[in-house]
Coordinates of C-alpha atoms and ligand atoms in Angstrom, one line a residue:
M64 CA 0.2 0.2 0.2
T65 CA 1.4 3.3 -0.7
A66 CA -0.3 6.7 -0.7
L67 CA 0.0 10.1 -2.8
W68 CA -1.1 13.2 -1.3
F69 CA -1.5 16.6 -3.2
E70 CA -2.5 19.8 -2.1
R71 CA -5.4 20.0 -5.0
A72 CA -6.8 17.3 -7.0
L73 CA -9.8 17.0 -8.9
L74 CA -12.4 14.7 -7.9
A75 CA -15.5 13.4 -9.4
E76 CA -17.5 16.2 -7.2
G77 CA -15.0 18.8 -8.2
W78 CA -11.6 20.3 -7.1
A79 CA -10.8 19.0 -3.1
R80 CA -7.9 20.7 -1.2
D81 CA -5.3 18.4 0.9
V82 CA -6.5 15.2 -1.0
R83 CA -5.2 11.6 0.2
V84 CA -4.8 9.1 -2.5
A85 CA -4.1 5.5 -1.1
I86 CA -3.2 2.9 -3.4
D87 CA -3.4 -1.3 -3.1
A88 CA -2.6 -3.7 -5.9
G89 CA -3.1 -1.1 -8.8
R90 CA -6.3 0.7 -7.4
I91 CA -7.3 3.4 -5.7
S92 CA -8.5 2.0 -2.0
A93 CA -9.3 5.1 -0.8
V94 CA -9.5 9.1 -0.8
E95 CA -9.7 11.7 1.5
A96 CA -10.0 15.5 1.4
D97 CA -9.1 18.1 4.0
V98 CA -6.7 15.9 5.6
P99 CA -3.0 16.2 6.1
P100 CA -0.5 14.0 4.7
Q101 CA 0.8 11.3 6.5
P102 CA 4.7 10.3 7.2
G103 CA 5.9 8.3 3.7
D104 CA 3.2 10.0 1.8
E105 CA 4.8 11.2 -1.7
R106 CA 3.8 14.8 -1.6
H107 CA 2.6 16.4 -5.3
A108 CA 0.9 19.9 -5.9
I109 CA -1.7 19.5 -8.4
G110 CA -3.4 15.8 -9.0
L111 CA -5.3 15.2 -11.6
P112 CA -7.1 11.5 -13.4
G113 CA -5.5 10.3 -16.2
L114 CA -7.0 10.4 -19.5
A115 CA -8.1 8.1 -21.9
N116 CA -6.8 8.8 -25.9
L117 CA -9.9 7.2 -27.4
H118 CA -8.6 6.7 -30.7
C119 CA -5.1 5.7 -32.0
H120 CA -3.2 4.2 -35.1
G121 CA 0.1 4.1 -33.4
F122 CA 2.1 3.3 -36.4
Q123 CA 1.3 6.7 -37.8
R124 CA 3.8 8.4 -35.1
G125 CA 6.8 7.4 -37.5
M126 CA 5.4 9.6 -40.4
A127 CA 4.8 12.4 -38.5
G128 CA 6.0 15.6 -40.7
L129 CA 6.6 13.3 -43.6
S130 CA 3.6 14.4 -45.3
E131 CA 3.6 18.5 -44.7
T132 CA 5.1 19.5 -48.3
R133 CA 3.2 20.4 -50.9
G134 CA 2.8 17.5 -53.2
R135 CA -0.1 18.7 -55.6
P136 CA -2.5 22.0 -55.7
D137 CA -5.5 19.9 -54.1
D138 CA -3.4 17.8 -51.4
D139 CA -6.4 16.5 -49.2
F140 CA -7.0 13.7 -46.8
W141 CA -7.0 11.5 -50.1
S142 CA -3.3 12.6 -51.1
W143 CA -2.4 12.0 -47.2
R144 CA -3.6 8.6 -47.4
E145 CA -1.9 7.4 -50.5
I146 CA 1.5 8.9 -48.4
M147 CA 0.4 7.0 -45.6
Y148 CA 0.3 3.3 -47.5
R149 CA 3.7 4.0 -49.1
F150 CA 4.7 4.3 -45.6
L151 CA 3.4 1.3 -43.9
D152 CA 3.8 -1.2 -47.0
R153 CA 7.3 -1.4 -45.2
L154 CA 6.3 -1.8 -41.8
T155 CA 7.6 -5.4 -40.1
P156 CA 6.2 -6.3 -36.7
D157 CA 9.3 -5.0 -34.9
D158 CA 9.1 -2.0 -36.4
I159 CA 5.3 -1.3 -35.4
A160 CA 6.0 -2.4 -31.9
A161 CA 9.1 0.3 -31.8
I162 CA 7.1 3.3 -33.4
N163 CA 4.1 2.2 -31.1
A164 CA 6.1 2.2 -28.0
L165 CA 7.4 5.9 -28.9
A166 CA 3.6 7.0 -29.1
F167 CA 2.7 5.7 -26.1
V168 CA 5.7 6.8 -24.4
E169 CA 5.2 10.2 -25.3
M170 CA 1.1 9.6 -24.5
M171 CA 2.2 8.8 -21.0
E172 CA 4.5 12.0 -20.6
S173 CA 1.4 14.1 -21.6
G174 CA -0.9 12.5 -19.4
F175 CA -2.7 10.0 -21.6
T176 CA -2.9 6.8 -19.2
R177 CA -5.1 4.6 -21.6
V178 CA -5.0 4.3 -25.0
A179 CA -7.4 2.7 -27.7
E180 CA -5.4 1.3 -30.5
F181 CA -7.4 1.3 -33.8
H182 CA -5.6 -1.5 -35.1
Y183 CA -5.8 -2.1 -38.7
L184 CA -2.7 -3.3 -39.8
H185 CA -2.9 -7.0 -39.5
N186 CA -0.8 -8.7 -43.0
D187 CA 2.1 -8.8 -44.1
A188 CA 3.8 -6.7 -46.7
D189 CA 2.3 -9.2 -49.3
G190 CA -1.2 -9.1 -47.9
R191 CA -1.0 -12.5 -46.1
R192 CA -1.9 -13.3 -42.8
Y193 CA 0.9 -13.7 -40.4
A194 CA 1.3 -17.5 -39.3
D195 CA 0.1 -16.0 -35.9
P196 CA -3.0 -13.9 -37.2
A197 CA -2.5 -11.8 -34.1
E198 CA 1.0 -10.9 -35.1
T199 CA 0.8 -7.5 -35.8
A200 CA -1.5 -7.0 -32.3
G201 CA 1.1 -8.5 -30.2
A202 CA 3.3 -5.9 -31.4
V203 CA 0.7 -3.4 -30.1
V204 CA 0.6 -5.6 -26.8
A205 CA 4.2 -5.5 -26.1
A206 CA 4.4 -1.4 -27.0
S207 CA 1.5 -0.9 -24.2
A208 CA 3.5 -3.4 -21.8
E209 CA 6.7 -1.1 -22.3
S210 CA 5.3 2.1 -22.3
G211 CA 3.1 0.8 -19.1
I212 CA -0.1 2.5 -20.6
G213 CA -3.4 1.0 -20.1
L214 CA -4.4 -0.6 -23.6
T215 CA -7.8 -1.1 -25.2
L216 CA -7.4 -2.9 -28.2
L217 CA -9.6 -2.9 -31.2
P218 CA -9.0 -5.0 -34.1
V219 CA -10.4 -3.2 -37.1
F220 CA -12.4 -5.4 -39.9
Y221 CA -11.8 -3.8 -43.3
A222 CA -12.6 -5.7 -46.3
H223 CA -13.9 -3.3 -49.1
G224 CA -12.1 0.0 -50.8
D225 CA -15.6 2.4 -50.8
F226 CA -19.3 2.2 -50.1
G227 CA -21.5 -1.0 -51.4
G228 CA -18.8 -3.5 -51.4
T229 CA -16.3 -1.9 -53.8
P230 CA -13.4 -3.9 -54.1
P231 CA -9.9 -3.0 -52.1
A232 CA -7.3 -1.2 -53.6
P233 CA -3.8 -2.5 -54.1
G234 CA -2.5 -0.4 -51.0
Q235 CA -5.3 -1.7 -48.6
R236 CA -4.0 -5.5 -48.5
R237 CA -2.5 -5.0 -45.1
F238 CA -5.6 -4.5 -43.6
L239 CA -8.1 -6.7 -45.2
S240 CA -10.1 -9.7 -43.4
D241 CA -13.4 -11.4 -44.2
V242 CA -15.9 -12.2 -41.7
D243 CA -14.5 -15.5 -40.9
S244 CA -10.8 -14.5 -40.4
F245 CA -11.7 -11.9 -38.6
A246 CA -13.4 -13.7 -36.3
A247 CA -10.2 -15.8 -35.9
L248 CA -8.2 -12.7 -35.6
V249 CA -10.2 -11.3 -33.2
E250 CA -9.7 -14.6 -30.9
A251 CA -6.3 -14.5 -31.4
S252 CA -6.0 -11.2 -30.3
R253 CA -8.1 -11.6 -27.2
A254 CA -5.6 -14.2 -26.1
K255 CA -2.7 -11.9 -26.0
L256 CA -4.2 -9.1 -23.6
P257 CA -2.6 -8.2 -20.1
A258 CA -5.2 -8.5 -17.2
D259 CA -6.1 -4.7 -17.2
A260 CA -6.6 -4.5 -21.1
T261 CA -10.0 -4.2 -22.5
F262 CA -11.4 -5.0 -26.0
G263 CA -13.7 -3.9 -28.7
I264 CA -13.8 -4.0 -32.5
A265 CA -13.4 -1.7 -34.9
P266 CA -15.2 -1.5 -38.2
H267 CA -13.0 0.7 -40.0
S268 CA -15.7 2.5 -42.0
L269 CA -19.1 2.2 -44.1
R270 CA -16.6 2.3 -46.9
A271 CA -14.8 -0.7 -45.6
V272 CA -17.7 -3.0 -44.5
T273 CA -21.1 -3.7 -46.3
A274 CA -24.5 -3.7 -43.8
E275 CA -24.2 -7.5 -44.1
E276 CA -20.6 -7.9 -42.7
L277 CA -21.5 -5.1 -39.8
A278 CA -24.5 -7.1 -38.6
A279 CA -21.9 -10.3 -38.5
I280 CA -19.1 -8.7 -36.8
V281 CA -20.9 -6.6 -34.1
P282 CA -21.5 -9.5 -31.9
L283 CA -18.0 -10.1 -31.6
A284 CA -17.4 -7.0 -29.6
G285 CA -19.1 -9.1 -26.8
D286 CA -19.8 -6.5 -23.9
G287 CA -16.7 -4.0 -25.1
P288 CA -16.8 -1.2 -27.4
I289 CA -17.6 -0.5 -31.1
H290 CA -15.4 2.1 -32.6
I291 CA -16.1 3.2 -36.5
H292 CA -14.7 6.1 -38.5
A293 CA -17.9 8.1 -40.2
A294 CA -17.8 11.8 -41.9
E295 CA -14.6 12.8 -41.4
Q296 CA -14.4 14.0 -44.9
R297 CA -17.1 15.6 -47.2
R298 CA -16.1 13.2 -50.3
E299 CA -16.8 10.4 -48.1
V300 CA -20.6 11.8 -47.2
E301 CA -21.3 12.5 -50.8
A302 CA -20.4 8.8 -51.4
S303 CA -22.4 7.7 -49.0
L304 CA -25.4 9.7 -49.7
A305 CA -24.8 8.4 -53.3
W306 CA -24.8 4.9 -52.2
S307 CA -28.1 5.1 -49.8
G308 CA -29.1 8.3 -49.7
Q309 CA -28.3 9.0 -46.2
C310 CA -25.1 10.5 -44.8
P311 CA -22.9 7.9 -43.1
V312 CA -23.9 8.8 -39.2
E313 CA -27.7 8.8 -40.4
W314 CA -27.1 5.7 -42.0
L315 CA -25.4 4.4 -38.7
L316 CA -28.5 5.5 -36.3
N317 CA -31.2 4.3 -39.1
H318 CA -29.6 0.7 -39.3
A319 CA -26.6 -0.2 -36.5
D320 CA -28.6 0.7 -33.0
I321 CA -26.1 3.1 -32.1
D322 CA -26.1 3.2 -28.3
A323 CA -23.6 3.9 -25.5
R324 CA -21.6 0.9 -27.0
W325 CA -20.2 2.8 -30.0
C326 CA -17.6 5.4 -30.5
L327 CA -18.5 7.1 -33.8
V328 CA -14.8 8.7 -34.6
H329 CA -14.3 11.9 -36.2
A330 CA -18.1 12.4 -37.3
T331 CA -17.3 15.9 -38.5
H332 CA -19.8 16.9 -40.8
L333 CA -23.3 16.1 -39.5
T334 CA -26.9 17.6 -40.5
E335 CA -28.3 19.3 -37.3
S336 CA -30.5 16.3 -37.1
E337 CA -27.7 13.6 -36.9
C338 CA -26.2 16.0 -34.1
D339 CA -29.1 16.1 -32.0
R340 CA -29.6 12.2 -33.1
L341 CA -26.0 11.4 -31.9
A342 CA -26.0 13.5 -28.9
A343 CA -29.1 11.5 -27.5
S344 CA -27.8 8.1 -28.8
G345 CA -25.3 8.1 -25.7
A346 CA -22.6 7.0 -28.1
V347 CA -19.3 8.7 -27.6
A348 CA -18.2 11.7 -30.8
G349 CA -14.4 10.4 -30.6
L350 CA -12.8 13.4 -31.8
C351 CA -9.2 14.3 -32.8
P352 CA -9.0 17.9 -33.4
V353 CA -5.1 18.3 -34.0
T354 CA -5.4 15.6 -36.7
E355 CA -8.7 16.8 -38.0
A356 CA -7.1 20.3 -38.6
N357 CA -3.8 18.4 -40.0
L358 CA -6.0 16.5 -42.5
G359 CA -8.2 19.6 -43.7
D360 CA -11.3 17.3 -42.4
G361 CA -13.6 19.9 -41.0
I362 CA -14.9 21.2 -37.8
F363 CA -16.7 19.3 -35.7
P364 CA -20.2 21.1 -34.3
A365 CA -18.9 20.6 -30.7
D366 CA -21.2 23.7 -29.2
R367 CA -24.4 22.1 -30.4
Y368 CA -23.9 18.6 -29.8
L369 CA -22.3 19.5 -26.0
A370 CA -25.5 21.8 -25.8
K371 CA -27.9 18.6 -26.7
G372 CA -26.2 16.5 -23.7
G373 CA -23.9 14.9 -26.3
M374 CA -20.8 12.5 -25.1
L375 CA -17.3 13.2 -26.6
G376 CA -13.7 12.2 -26.2
I377 CA -10.5 12.9 -27.5
G378 CA -8.0 11.1 -29.7
T379 CA -4.5 11.5 -31.3
D380 CA -5.6 9.4 -34.2
S381 CA -2.3 10.2 -36.4
N382 CA -0.3 10.9 -33.5
I383 CA 1.1 14.2 -35.9
L384 CA 1.8 15.5 -32.7
I385 CA 0.6 14.1 -29.2
D386 CA -0.8 15.9 -26.6
P387 CA -4.1 16.1 -24.7
A388 CA -4.0 19.8 -23.7
G389 CA -3.5 20.7 -27.6
E390 CA -6.3 18.1 -28.7
L391 CA -8.6 20.3 -26.4
R392 CA -7.2 23.3 -27.3
A393 CA -7.8 23.1 -31.0
L394 CA -11.4 21.7 -30.2
E395 CA -12.4 25.0 -28.7
Y396 CA -10.3 27.2 -31.4
S397 CA -12.0 25.2 -34.1
Q398 CA -15.6 26.8 -32.8
R399 CA -14.1 30.2 -32.5
L400 CA -12.8 30.1 -35.9
R401 CA -16.1 28.6 -37.1
E402 CA -18.3 31.4 -35.5
R403 CA -15.7 34.5 -34.9
R404 CA -16.6 34.3 -31.1
R405 CA -14.7 33.3 -27.6
A406 CA -15.2 30.9 -24.7
M407 CA -17.5 28.8 -26.8
L408 CA -17.7 25.4 -24.8
G409 CA -18.0 26.3 -21.2
S410 CA -20.8 25.5 -19.4
D411 CA -23.4 27.2 -16.6
A412 CA -21.9 24.4 -14.6
I413 CA -18.5 24.7 -15.2
P414 CA -17.5 28.2 -17.2
S415 CA -13.5 27.1 -17.3
I416 CA -13.6 25.8 -20.9
G417 CA -10.4 24.3 -20.0
E418 CA -11.7 22.4 -17.3
R419 CA -15.1 21.5 -19.0
L420 CA -13.5 20.1 -22.0
F421 CA -11.2 18.0 -20.0
R422 CA -14.3 16.5 -17.9
E423 CA -16.0 15.7 -21.0
A424 CA -12.9 13.9 -22.3
L425 CA -12.6 12.3 -19.1
A426 CA -15.9 10.8 -19.3
G427 CA -16.1 9.9 -22.7
G428 CA -12.8 8.3 -22.6
A429 CA -13.8 6.2 -20.0
R430 CA -16.9 5.0 -21.8
A431 CA -15.5 4.5 -25.2
T432 CA -12.8 2.5 -23.8
R433 CA -14.6 0.4 -21.2
A434 CA -12.2 1.4 -18.4
G435 CA -12.3 2.7 -15.2
T436 CA -11.7 6.5 -14.6
G437 CA -11.3 9.6 -12.4
I438 CA -9.6 9.7 -8.5
A439 CA -12.0 7.6 -6.4
A440 CA -11.9 5.0 -4.5
G441 CA -11.9 1.4 -6.3
E442 CA -10.7 3.2 -9.6
P443 CA -7.5 2.4 -11.3
A444 CA -4.6 4.2 -10.0
D445 CA -4.2 6.2 -13.0
L446 CA -3.2 10.0 -12.4
F447 CA -0.9 12.5 -13.3
S448 CA 0.6 15.4 -11.7
L449 CA 1.3 18.9 -13.1
D450 CA 4.0 21.0 -12.5
A451 CA 2.8 23.8 -10.2
E452 CA 6.6 25.4 -10.1
D453 CA 5.9 26.4 -14.1
P454 CA 5.5 30.1 -14.2
M455 CA 2.5 29.6 -15.8
F456 CA 0.7 28.9 -12.7
A457 CA 2.0 31.3 -10.7
G458 CA -0.9 32.8 -8.2
T459 CA -3.4 30.3 -10.2
D460 CA -6.1 29.0 -8.3
S461 CA -8.3 25.9 -8.9
A462 CA -10.8 28.2 -11.4
T463 CA -8.5 29.0 -13.7
L464 CA -6.0 26.0 -13.6
F465 CA -6.9 24.1 -16.5
D466 CA -7.3 26.8 -18.4
R467 CA -3.5 27.9 -17.8
W468 CA -2.5 24.6 -19.0
I469 CA -4.3 24.0 -21.9
F470 CA -4.1 27.4 -23.5
G471 CA -1.3 28.8 -21.9
A472 CA 1.3 26.7 -21.2
R473 CA 4.4 26.5 -23.7
T474 CA 6.3 23.9 -22.0
P475 CA 5.4 20.5 -21.2
V476 CA 4.0 20.9 -17.7
V477 CA 3.2 17.3 -16.6
D478 CA 5.4 16.3 -13.8
C479 CA 4.7 12.7 -12.9
V480 CA 2.3 10.2 -14.2
W481 CA 1.1 6.6 -12.4
R482 CA -0.5 3.9 -14.2
G483 CA -2.1 1.2 -12.2
G484 CA -0.3 2.5 -9.0
R485 CA 3.2 2.4 -10.4
K486 CA 4.9 5.8 -11.4
W487 CA 5.8 5.7 -14.9
V488 CA 6.8 9.2 -15.3
E489 CA 8.8 11.7 -13.3
G490 CA 10.0 15.0 -13.8
G491 CA 8.1 14.5 -17.3
R492 CA 10.2 12.3 -18.5
H493 CA 9.1 8.2 -19.2
V494 CA 11.6 5.9 -16.9
A495 CA 11.5 4.2 -20.6
R496 CA 11.9 7.4 -23.1
D497 CA 16.1 6.6 -23.5
D498 CA 15.6 2.9 -24.5
V499 CA 12.2 3.3 -26.6
A500 CA 13.5 6.4 -28.4
E501 CA 17.1 5.0 -29.4
R502 CA 15.0 2.0 -31.0
Y503 CA 12.2 4.2 -32.7
K504 CA 15.5 6.3 -34.5
A505 CA 17.1 3.3 -35.6
V506 CA 13.7 1.8 -36.9
L507 CA 13.1 5.0 -38.6
R508 CA 16.4 5.7 -40.1
G509 CA 16.2 2.1 -41.8
L510 CA 12.5 2.8 -42.9
L511 CA 13.7 6.4 -44.4
A512 CA 16.9 5.2 -45.8
Ligands
LIG780 ZN1 -8.3 7.5 -37.1

């Protein structure tokens, strides 16, 4: 049994002072507020619950910065995807483990304590299943173990190149399954998971899965979550309309029994009706504002969606830059740029935009990963501290603390991070950073030689 003591910490009911968090066997066994530290308690100034990163393709961290040069005048998501396909063509399972490990270390260093890996790179470079169908899932599991991050593994079902069962393109050969081979993949992947991992499935998108296949694979999720990309791009919405007369989210709401089991990733392009229905469904909108900005996707209507009671969480998706504060900042700024207004996403109950969005992301991330969250007895001991000595926090009180971090901090201010009660990050550095970074650098040098 160990204990952490914080001058202030964010609990479910709000900020509390003089908080003692007792930890036993990886879980929080007791939380007391307004108590002094006891001898042997590790003391910190600011304690926060760890966040779940609800949407990640870990290997894409390795191509960060490789697609930011102008190629042709109409560069967009689809031309980026061609670059991504060429990058992943060469990755071995060891490469995937090395790149994911760095991405996961960076997540831990920035305040994420869990990641939902939307894992679609299943086959070898020729498009054949590995002898072990979960070979690459094993690489992701190994990276999560090395980094200490909690894992929600979401094997992806991907069978087609576009709406209506269009044959896949050659660049998609490493992703492909049929319903039977996917069931085998799911079984083999589950068998590799550590005890504290959670598991769901991810039909890639309505471009990659037919209605019949979707119905066939949903039961494989069991009581785990179901994640799907939806309405990220205008071209996707138009293709969906041509296929079914319905937008992608509208089609899912009408045909897929969308409820709290589901996470609709991006959901960028919504009609008002889709927005309101999605908000009422109990599903989580999986927003990835930094990637969505990087890819020129569009702006999610977060103001309307939150006003309607919708749940959202954040993901780092392409991992172009891993930082939960950056995701929340980009989300708020996107709304301001669209409306030419300020302070869009605060609420009457929580006027601080930083705190409101952090709490939304905490709740949505927990739902989308089926993992416990929050600094509360019985929950996993997944939490982090901020460096209260950073100048950004001078004279701060709880009411503006999140805003100073999310909108104002120039340097990384995450200090220590605990996952399952173990301290993995201290002074902003992950305990495995040096080894993981060296291996990553060697892999990238080889891939880019
Ligand atoms: Zn994605």
